[in-house]
Amino acid sequence: MSQPATQLSAERLVHAPSAGDEWWRRSVIYQVYPRSFRDTTGDGMGDLPGITRELHHIASLGVDAVWLSPFCRSPQKDAGYDVSDYCDVDPMFGTLDDFDDLVAEARRHELKIIVDLVPNHCSDAHPLFQAALAAAPGSPERELFHFRDGRGPDGNEPPNNWQSHFGGPAWTRTTDDDGAPGQWYLHLFDSSQPDFNWDSDAVRAEFERILRFWLDRGAGGFRVDVAHALIKEPGLPDWGGRPDGRSTEGFPFSDAPMFGRAAVHDVFRSWRQLVEEYDGDRILCGEANAHPVETMADWVRSDEMHQTFNFDYLGAAWGAESFRGVVERSLSAFDAVGAPTTWVLSNHDITRHSTRFGLGMTGRVNEGGKISDLVVDEDLGLRRARAASLFTLALPGGVYLYQGEELGLPDFLDLPDEFRQDPTFFRTRGERVGRDGCRVPLPWVAGAPGLGFSTRPGSSEHDDATPTSNAWLPQPRHWDRYARDVQAGDPDSTLELYRRALAVRAERGLGLGDLAWLESRPGATTDVAAYRNGRTVVVLNSGDEPADLPAGSVLLESTPGAINADGRLVPDAAAWLDVEH
Ligand code: NOJ
């Protein structure tokens, strides 16, 4: 008989129970991507009434809040992250009345609605930017953005060497009324997304108005897009680092002239005060793609935001050692500022974790080249995704879920190029495929046209896609197996696993708990990560051999049969156990 792969002998406490008990310290927040959630008008695009209609499904998961990706008026050049009117709903998604109905329905389910705020840039169709284009260089209208003369004798070269996050230069040249080439404007993302100048008091006042508009309408808070980039270094000096703000050798994040400038924190301090004027414990969650995680914690100091997304966890490779490292480092960084850590495995910008873990790559795959040529083991990916989710859902802190992960959805890697809409794909001429693969409309009903996402069948025909869908992106043919109606009530399904795990998490107060590693004996495999949170022990096995489990009764297994006849945890699996103190 083979030796046990692991012996869990000693405990090492790395996180004490949270000091406060506010809801956002232990929240589970479900991200809805409105265009892909549920279409009630038959135009192939999800809408706000669709979210209201299906909200009970989200509530039945046992979450605290719903974060809606952008639904404001927008030309949709970057799926709504290019806003032309911050205080109106895009007709594609409905009306302000539909938003009010959604908030009312959410209250009935005791859910909060978190609005996605996009303050770094607007759409080039925004009236303020149109006014700036029409105004002269040096005018107050142009002061709201970053307009500069070009370099070189004819001003033909961009004002500096910054690169757009989506590829290509971060500057676009304007054309004056007489047809002559004019000044350049800065856009860290697409050329249709001009950056606001946050040194302008008028910009600050405008956003305070926008915050109050949604808070007055009942928003439970904001997810703040690109929260690390609002303030730019005076003079806009050249920089050779990566446009996503992660460090590259020789160009550390701390030196980036467009990311993480000290003055950006003053903006969020003032917003915290503003949000606290309202009742109901409303929150700010920063999308501060700052690196390393210790830097990210600056956004959640006690007088700043309540939460920030943990991008290191999102980017962690599959495996016990990798997860353990990020968890320990994150807890220590966030504990140092008295803030909760958040845990996130998937979102609308990153290849879904069931695909990533079936490829054996990290979450940053979308940053690279074409991935559709790579072979994904979908069943392995799903097994690992369920294990990773179980490992995550008992961690102390907040959790973000991305719509569809509770169904175990993979990415649509073979999405035909003719359907692609992400500006990344176009700005890199297809070199980077972009993020459409993780944004495909949800499957609701197996066998139904468009898998029940849309009320009207359409005509999009493709070998790899469902033939009867008019959805804005087609769904793969084999997604019947992931449909919500097939999974509901099936105790072995991913959906029921999430429901049970979230119920146990709530019953045991795991979000506010502590964390002690159960350490392996020296020399044992590092492929097992095990922690105790109160009376709950979580074990993940990413090795090739079954692993021993500590004594305790089984609460949950990541897949049926995860614990074998010998009482050991099989590879690519996780389990929750109830243990005596
Ligand atoms: C981050 C958002 O999550 C992403 O989808 C968007 O393209 C950029 N910010 C620009 O707003």
XYZ file of C-alpha atoms and ligand atoms in Angstrom:
592
model
C 0.000 0.000 0.000
C 1.301 3.454 -0.900
C 2.198 5.994 1.745
C -0.309 8.759 2.427
C 0.528 11.650 0.092
C 0.134 14.166 2.876
C 0.007 14.375 6.617
C -1.481 17.514 8.016
C 0.260 17.924 11.333
C 0.515 21.500 12.627
C -1.618 24.640 12.436
C -0.303 28.106 11.614
C -2.712 31.004 12.128
C -2.336 33.704 9.463
C -5.562 35.685 9.856
C -7.664 36.466 12.936
C -11.438 37.029 12.733
C -12.399 40.360 11.223
C -12.616 43.349 13.572
C -15.912 44.698 12.194
C -19.017 42.860 11.075
C -20.247 45.172 8.307
C -21.866 43.267 5.418
C -19.128 44.204 2.946
C -16.454 42.471 5.021
C -17.976 39.079 4.203
C -20.168 39.849 1.186
C -20.911 37.615 -1.769
C -21.468 39.865 -4.793
C -22.752 38.465 -8.088
C -21.632 40.222 -11.265
C -24.283 40.554 -13.947
C -23.096 41.349 -17.450
C -26.394 42.857 -18.629
C -26.057 42.274 -22.368
C -25.548 38.538 -21.783
C -27.873 37.825 -18.866
C -31.466 37.646 -20.215
C -33.124 39.239 -23.240
C -36.843 40.049 -22.904
C -37.314 42.069 -26.101
C -36.008 39.534 -28.591
C -33.329 41.835 -29.999
C -30.556 39.427 -29.012
C -29.248 41.727 -26.276
C -29.878 41.248 -22.553
C -31.779 44.015 -20.764
C -32.707 45.361 -17.309
C -36.229 43.820 -17.311
C -34.528 40.475 -18.005
C -32.446 40.883 -14.844
C -35.526 41.866 -12.829
C -37.435 38.867 -14.149
C -34.713 36.367 -13.267
C -33.495 38.026 -10.076
C -34.995 35.256 -7.962
C -32.444 32.858 -9.455
C -29.612 35.069 -8.233
C -31.288 35.501 -4.837
C -31.658 31.730 -4.493
C -27.885 31.388 -4.649
C -27.693 33.244 -1.345
C -25.739 36.336 -2.402
C -25.839 39.815 -0.826
C -25.621 42.093 -3.839
C -25.612 42.283 -7.609
C -23.006 44.346 -9.451
C -24.233 45.407 -12.889
C -21.609 46.012 -15.560
C -22.343 49.331 -17.368
C -25.882 49.961 -18.608
C -25.705 53.754 -19.115
C -26.084 55.430 -22.491
C -23.146 54.496 -24.670
C -22.161 53.922 -28.293
C -20.967 50.490 -27.027
C -17.496 50.697 -28.546
C -16.193 48.984 -25.394
C -19.372 47.199 -24.262
C -20.639 50.202 -22.292
C -17.311 51.237 -20.705
C -17.568 54.219 -23.077
C -20.330 56.297 -21.485
C -22.035 59.165 -23.301
C -24.611 59.931 -20.556
C -23.859 58.830 -16.998
C -27.380 59.587 -15.752
C -29.492 57.628 -18.204
C -30.029 54.001 -19.178
C -29.047 53.012 -22.706
C -32.260 52.278 -24.670
C -30.719 48.930 -25.564
C -31.051 47.949 -21.882
C -34.299 49.767 -21.067
C -35.162 52.953 -19.184
C -34.595 54.627 -15.837
C -38.000 53.249 -14.793
C -36.664 49.759 -15.513
C -33.726 50.519 -13.228
C -36.128 51.631 -10.486
C -38.140 48.411 -10.941
C -34.952 46.397 -10.627
C -33.981 48.156 -7.396
C -37.491 47.575 -5.995
C -37.399 43.874 -6.886
C -33.899 43.609 -5.411
C -35.184 45.077 -2.127
C -37.864 42.380 -2.020
C -35.064 39.811 -2.200
C -32.862 41.754 0.251
C -30.286 42.292 -2.470
C -28.294 45.467 -3.048
C -27.632 46.815 -6.547
C -24.058 47.993 -7.210
C -23.592 50.332 -10.185
C -20.473 50.267 -12.378
C -19.005 53.776 -12.451
C -16.534 54.660 -15.223
C -14.700 57.819 -14.125
C -11.346 57.529 -15.911
C -12.776 58.139 -19.368
C -16.043 58.721 -21.181
C -17.169 58.130 -24.753
C -15.998 60.416 -27.523
C -19.746 60.958 -28.103
C -20.138 62.502 -24.616
C -21.314 66.139 -24.949
C -18.358 67.349 -22.844
C -15.863 65.759 -25.216
C -17.736 66.975 -28.277
C -17.622 70.497 -26.804
C -13.895 70.100 -26.173
C -13.291 69.064 -29.780
C -15.211 72.109 -30.994
C -13.322 74.472 -28.666
C -9.859 75.961 -29.169
C -6.594 74.658 -27.676
C -6.195 75.993 -24.144
C -9.968 76.516 -23.703
C -11.792 75.537 -20.465
C -13.635 72.846 -22.472
C -10.340 71.152 -23.386
C -9.146 71.403 -19.765
C -11.601 68.605 -18.844
C -9.500 66.157 -20.900
C -5.815 65.745 -21.764
C -5.241 67.658 -25.008
C -1.625 68.283 -26.040
C 0.317 69.433 -29.082
C 2.201 66.646 -30.831
C 5.983 66.190 -30.827
C 8.255 66.606 -33.828
C 8.492 69.563 -36.233
C 4.919 69.202 -37.510
C 3.467 67.855 -34.302
C 3.110 64.538 -36.116
C 4.239 62.388 -33.231
C 2.187 61.616 -30.119
C 2.934 63.835 -27.079
C 4.500 60.879 -25.230
C 5.167 57.153 -25.661
C 2.247 55.783 -23.609
C 0.511 52.744 -25.017
C -3.213 51.993 -24.983
C -4.321 49.064 -22.877
C -6.042 47.680 -25.984
C -2.931 48.031 -28.177
C -1.401 50.896 -30.195
C -0.601 54.422 -29.015
C -2.606 56.026 -26.206
C -3.032 59.229 -28.254
C -5.207 60.179 -31.202
C -4.796 63.340 -33.248
C -7.785 65.601 -33.842
C -8.640 67.453 -37.018
C -9.375 71.161 -36.848
C -12.415 72.773 -38.497
C -10.369 73.771 -41.539
C -9.257 70.155 -42.047
C -5.723 70.752 -40.727
C -4.298 68.256 -38.191
C -4.871 69.535 -34.664
C -3.936 68.599 -31.093
C -3.804 65.075 -29.704
C -5.944 63.671 -26.874
C -5.073 60.942 -24.402
C -6.969 57.641 -24.161
C -5.513 54.844 -22.030
C -8.062 52.524 -23.663
C -9.758 52.795 -27.085
C -9.544 56.019 -29.128
C -13.302 56.321 -28.496
C -12.589 56.596 -24.732
C -10.909 59.972 -23.977
C -9.420 60.227 -20.467
C -10.843 62.866 -18.151
C -8.438 65.317 -16.517
C -8.963 64.687 -12.811
C -6.928 67.768 -11.865
C -9.986 69.725 -12.993
C -12.444 70.769 -10.265
C -15.234 70.702 -12.850
C -14.607 66.986 -13.514
C -14.679 66.267 -9.773
C -17.934 68.181 -9.331
C -19.534 66.390 -12.282
C -18.760 62.983 -10.789
C -20.090 63.964 -7.367
C -23.332 64.808 -9.161
C -23.312 61.398 -10.864
C -22.618 59.532 -7.607
C -25.527 61.307 -5.921
C -27.812 60.624 -8.898
C -27.487 56.841 -8.469
C -27.343 56.893 -4.665
C -30.600 58.885 -4.651
C -32.110 56.211 -6.913
C -31.240 53.473 -4.415
C -27.875 52.162 -5.625
C -26.109 50.159 -2.905
C -22.736 51.480 -4.049
C -20.288 51.518 -6.920
C -17.712 49.352 -8.580
C -15.162 51.937 -9.720
C -13.605 51.213 -13.112
C -9.819 51.717 -13.540
C -9.630 53.261 -10.062
C -5.823 53.408 -10.221
C -5.519 55.656 -13.290
C -7.524 58.826 -12.652
C -4.595 61.090 -11.772
C -1.646 61.429 -14.153
C 1.832 62.686 -13.304
C 2.126 66.400 -14.215
C 3.916 66.824 -17.530
C 2.860 63.338 -18.678
C 6.446 61.991 -18.896
C 7.395 59.019 -21.093
C 7.165 55.544 -19.565
C 8.150 52.164 -20.910
C 6.109 49.889 -18.668
C 3.104 47.759 -19.460
C -0.190 49.524 -20.159
C -2.068 47.320 -17.670
C -0.029 48.791 -14.830
C 1.671 45.609 -13.803
C 5.381 45.845 -13.170
C 7.824 44.929 -15.848
C 11.531 44.687 -15.263
C 12.978 48.173 -15.028
C 9.540 49.783 -14.966
C 8.010 49.185 -11.545
C 4.361 50.046 -10.989
C 5.354 52.625 -8.386
C 7.038 54.682 -11.149
C 4.138 54.558 -13.618
C 3.118 58.149 -14.382
C -0.506 57.170 -15.039
C -1.170 54.612 -12.320
C -1.382 54.785 -8.551
C -0.347 58.457 -8.166
C -0.676 59.524 -4.510
C -3.286 62.194 -5.307
C -5.726 59.591 -6.649
C -6.415 58.568 -3.070
C -7.770 62.037 -2.214
C -10.523 61.493 -4.783
C -11.623 58.293 -3.068
C -11.396 59.837 0.410
C -13.870 62.486 -0.703
C -16.147 59.842 -2.245
C -16.095 57.785 0.954
C -17.373 60.827 2.846
C -20.041 61.395 0.224
C -21.227 57.766 0.279
C -21.338 57.793 4.077
C -23.869 60.643 3.991
C -26.349 57.993 2.797
C -27.971 55.273 4.905
C -27.711 51.556 4.264
C -23.965 50.942 4.449
C -23.323 51.646 0.758
C -19.960 50.710 -0.674
C -17.158 51.606 -3.062
C -15.234 48.761 -4.649
C -12.164 49.726 -6.643
C -10.978 48.082 -9.794
C -7.430 49.066 -8.879
C -5.282 46.896 -11.085
C -2.260 47.756 -8.990
C 0.570 45.359 -8.474
C 1.768 43.858 -6.141
C -1.096 43.129 -3.779
C 0.484 45.256 -1.012
C -0.002 48.282 -3.290
C -3.617 47.312 -3.969
C -4.314 47.501 -0.249
C -3.703 51.275 -0.406
C -7.135 51.659 -2.018
C -8.896 50.203 1.032
C -7.292 52.150 3.859
C -9.938 52.964 6.458
C -10.994 56.301 4.944
C -10.937 55.147 1.299
C -12.811 52.380 -0.482
C -14.490 49.470 1.260
C -13.186 46.794 -1.089
C -10.882 46.309 -4.038
C -10.664 43.384 -6.436
C -7.829 40.987 -5.757
C -6.187 40.704 -9.178
C -3.376 38.508 -7.916
C -5.939 35.870 -6.965
C -7.699 36.290 -10.316
C -4.389 35.708 -12.067
C -3.197 32.794 -9.932
C -2.300 29.597 -11.757
C -4.158 26.414 -10.817
C -2.686 24.588 -7.846
C -2.285 24.348 -4.095
C 1.065 26.088 -3.935
C -0.017 28.987 -6.116
C -3.305 29.542 -4.240
C -1.646 29.246 -0.830
C 0.954 31.869 -1.738
C -1.575 34.429 -2.964
C -3.988 33.833 -0.076
C -1.326 34.294 2.570
C 0.164 37.381 0.969
C -3.270 38.939 0.361
C -4.483 38.378 3.908
C -1.348 39.885 5.324
C -1.527 42.942 3.002
C -5.214 43.652 3.643
C -5.042 42.859 7.380
C -2.343 45.509 7.649
C -4.911 48.170 6.676
C -7.878 46.587 8.504
C -9.728 45.842 5.255
C -11.304 42.613 4.007
C -9.672 40.770 1.142
C -11.882 39.955 -1.823
C -11.584 36.740 -3.795
C -12.438 36.542 -7.476
C -11.834 33.755 -9.990
C -13.634 35.045 -13.087
C -14.989 38.248 -14.593
C -15.862 39.766 -17.973
C -12.215 40.624 -18.798
C -10.532 37.277 -18.234
C -10.826 33.755 -19.644
C -13.231 31.915 -17.337
C -11.535 29.815 -14.674
C -12.937 26.502 -15.906
C -11.159 27.129 -19.236
C -7.972 28.540 -17.687
C -7.571 25.588 -15.383
C -8.256 23.155 -18.236
C -5.399 24.779 -20.149
C -2.985 24.890 -17.266
C -2.443 28.634 -17.788
C -2.874 31.645 -15.572
C -5.704 34.152 -15.722
C -3.737 36.453 -17.972
C -4.210 34.317 -21.088
C -6.316 36.972 -22.767
C -3.377 39.330 -22.648
C -1.441 37.094 -24.968
C -1.895 35.691 -28.422
C -4.511 33.500 -29.968
C -5.664 30.779 -27.622
C -8.205 29.055 -29.829
C -5.496 26.754 -31.204
C -4.748 25.383 -27.747
C -6.318 22.167 -26.581
C -8.542 22.519 -23.547
C -9.686 19.535 -21.537
C -13.162 20.815 -20.688
C -13.986 18.083 -18.160
C -10.676 18.518 -16.351
C -11.197 22.293 -16.398
C -14.637 21.931 -14.855
C -13.380 19.570 -12.136
C -10.597 21.974 -11.242
C -12.897 24.995 -11.430
C -15.313 23.386 -8.953
C -12.407 22.532 -6.654
C -11.014 26.082 -6.912
C -14.451 27.570 -6.210
C -14.894 25.390 -3.144
C -11.411 26.363 -1.956
C -12.379 30.032 -2.425
C -15.871 30.129 -0.934
C -14.731 29.327 2.622
C -11.969 31.962 2.699
C -12.519 34.881 5.098
C -13.362 38.097 3.235
C -15.648 39.043 0.355
C -16.300 36.977 -2.763
C -17.177 38.100 -6.289
C -18.956 35.657 -8.602
C -19.245 36.219 -12.346
C -22.543 35.208 -13.960
C -22.327 31.703 -15.357
C -19.529 30.467 -13.115
C -22.222 28.880 -10.930
C -23.089 26.847 -14.049
C -19.432 25.914 -14.616
C -19.396 27.740 -17.974
C -16.185 27.648 -19.997
C -15.112 30.284 -22.529
C -16.259 30.028 -26.132
C -12.712 29.722 -27.463
C -13.745 28.929 -31.030
C -15.985 31.954 -31.334
C -15.830 32.783 -35.050
C -13.959 36.033 -35.674
C -16.872 37.539 -37.599
C -18.778 37.826 -34.305
C -16.008 39.459 -32.280
C -16.688 42.905 -30.856
C -13.902 43.574 -28.344
C -11.772 46.581 -29.382
C -8.677 44.592 -28.352
C -9.261 42.278 -31.326
C -9.473 45.170 -33.787
C -6.707 47.369 -32.328
C -4.242 44.449 -32.469
C -5.527 43.223 -35.869
C -6.554 39.926 -34.329
C -3.218 39.257 -32.633
C -5.015 39.330 -29.268
C -8.451 37.749 -29.566
C -9.885 39.811 -26.736
C -12.550 39.068 -24.186
C -15.678 38.081 -26.122
C -15.222 34.385 -25.261
C -16.080 34.963 -21.599
C -19.055 37.244 -22.401
C -21.292 34.783 -24.255
C -25.023 34.891 -23.290
C -26.119 32.547 -20.527
C -27.776 29.190 -21.254
C -31.135 29.061 -19.426
C -33.084 26.238 -21.075
C -31.534 23.198 -22.754
C -32.808 22.615 -26.275
C -34.587 25.985 -26.534
C -33.709 28.467 -29.280
C -30.771 30.525 -28.040
C -30.790 28.241 -24.995
C -33.609 30.342 -23.577
C -31.509 33.523 -23.386
C -33.628 35.377 -25.906
C -37.346 35.283 -26.522
C -37.019 35.183 -30.288
C -35.099 32.735 -32.427
C -32.662 34.304 -34.847
C -30.704 33.236 -37.848
C -27.054 33.107 -36.859
C -25.705 29.904 -38.378
C -22.269 28.546 -37.675
C -20.879 25.078 -37.180
C -19.615 25.864 -33.708
C -22.563 27.941 -32.580
C -26.197 27.275 -31.738
C -28.051 27.583 -35.036
C -31.235 29.204 -33.797
C -29.959 32.087 -31.731
C -30.052 35.771 -32.540
C -27.973 36.537 -29.449
C -25.366 39.302 -29.865
C -22.733 36.593 -29.496
C -23.594 33.008 -30.455
C -23.481 30.230 -27.887
C -21.575 26.985 -28.542
C -23.711 24.049 -29.653
C -22.828 21.827 -26.727
C -23.916 24.280 -24.005
C -27.166 22.355 -23.353
C -25.219 20.496 -20.699
C -24.603 23.750 -18.801
C -28.188 25.080 -19.003
C -29.653 26.271 -15.726
C -32.820 24.184 -16.036
C -30.783 20.987 -16.432
C -28.690 21.747 -13.357
C -31.422 22.982 -11.016
C -32.324 20.270 -8.531
C -29.536 17.901 -9.649
C -27.475 17.385 -6.493
C -24.343 16.660 -8.543
C -24.543 19.862 -10.604
C -22.243 22.854 -10.324
C -25.259 25.071 -9.604
C -26.309 23.016 -6.572
C -22.698 22.884 -5.376
C -22.569 26.704 -5.331
C -25.947 26.888 -3.560
C -24.897 24.470 -0.838
C -21.473 26.041 -0.392
C -22.929 29.537 -0.060
C -25.509 28.285 2.448
C -22.833 26.633 4.597
C -20.639 29.748 4.272
C -23.504 31.867 5.639
C -24.492 29.418 8.426
C -20.909 29.184 9.679
C -20.027 32.857 9.252
C -16.992 31.874 7.182
C -16.658 35.301 5.551
C -15.815 36.885 8.898
C -13.771 33.978 10.212
C -10.092 33.246 10.727
C -7.598 31.256 8.693
C -4.972 28.800 9.883
C -2.986 26.679 7.454
C -2.819 23.001 8.251
C 0.811 22.404 7.439
C 2.180 19.264 5.850
C 4.978 17.362 7.477
C 8.417 18.430 6.156
C 9.215 16.855 2.816
C 5.579 16.073 1.982
C 3.946 17.109 -1.255
C 3.154 20.788 -1.749
C 0.187 19.830 -3.932
C -2.226 19.919 -1.009
C -3.475 23.169 0.488
C -5.516 22.890 3.667
C -6.887 25.553 5.978
C -9.166 25.796 8.970
C -11.743 28.565 9.314
C -13.492 28.058 12.672
C -14.879 24.519 12.688
C -14.577 24.159 8.920
C -11.530 22.609 7.293
C -10.980 22.998 3.553
C -8.582 20.743 1.642
C -7.574 21.095 -2.016
C -5.572 18.431 -3.838
C -3.869 19.532 -7.059
C -1.403 16.645 -7.130
C -1.462 13.321 -8.990
C -2.087 11.079 -5.973
C -4.983 10.832 -3.534
C -4.332 12.833 -0.352
C -5.156 12.097 3.275
C -7.829 14.129 4.998
C -7.887 15.177 8.656
C -10.527 13.609 10.918
C -13.937 15.218 10.574
C -17.279 14.763 8.925
C -17.662 15.657 5.276
C -19.719 18.770 4.528
C -19.090 19.145 0.810
C -17.129 17.539 -2.007
C -16.238 19.479 -5.157
C -17.379 16.598 -7.403
C -19.202 13.343 -6.699
C -16.605 10.781 -5.643
C -14.012 13.408 -4.706
C -13.454 11.389 -1.530
C -12.653 7.814 -2.539
C -13.497 4.528 -0.848
C -10.332 4.849 1.300
C -11.543 8.186 2.621
C -8.852 10.104 0.686
C -9.234 13.152 -1.522
C -8.696 12.373 -5.217
C -6.604 14.651 -7.498
C -8.161 17.876 -8.854
C -10.695 18.013 -6.041
C -11.541 19.844 -2.823
C -13.627 19.079 0.258
C -15.061 20.872 3.273
C -15.050 19.030 6.606
C -16.589 19.780 9.964
C -13.953 19.372 12.694
C -13.905 19.712 16.463
C -11.804 22.578 17.788
C -11.985 47.663 -16.987
C -13.235 46.985 -17.452
O -13.485 45.873 -16.641
C -13.022 46.623 -18.905
O -14.023 45.776 -19.398
C -12.921 47.901 -19.694
O -12.632 47.596 -21.051
C -11.822 48.801 -19.138
N -11.832 48.890 -17.716
C -11.963 50.209 -19.692
O -13.060 50.841 -19.119
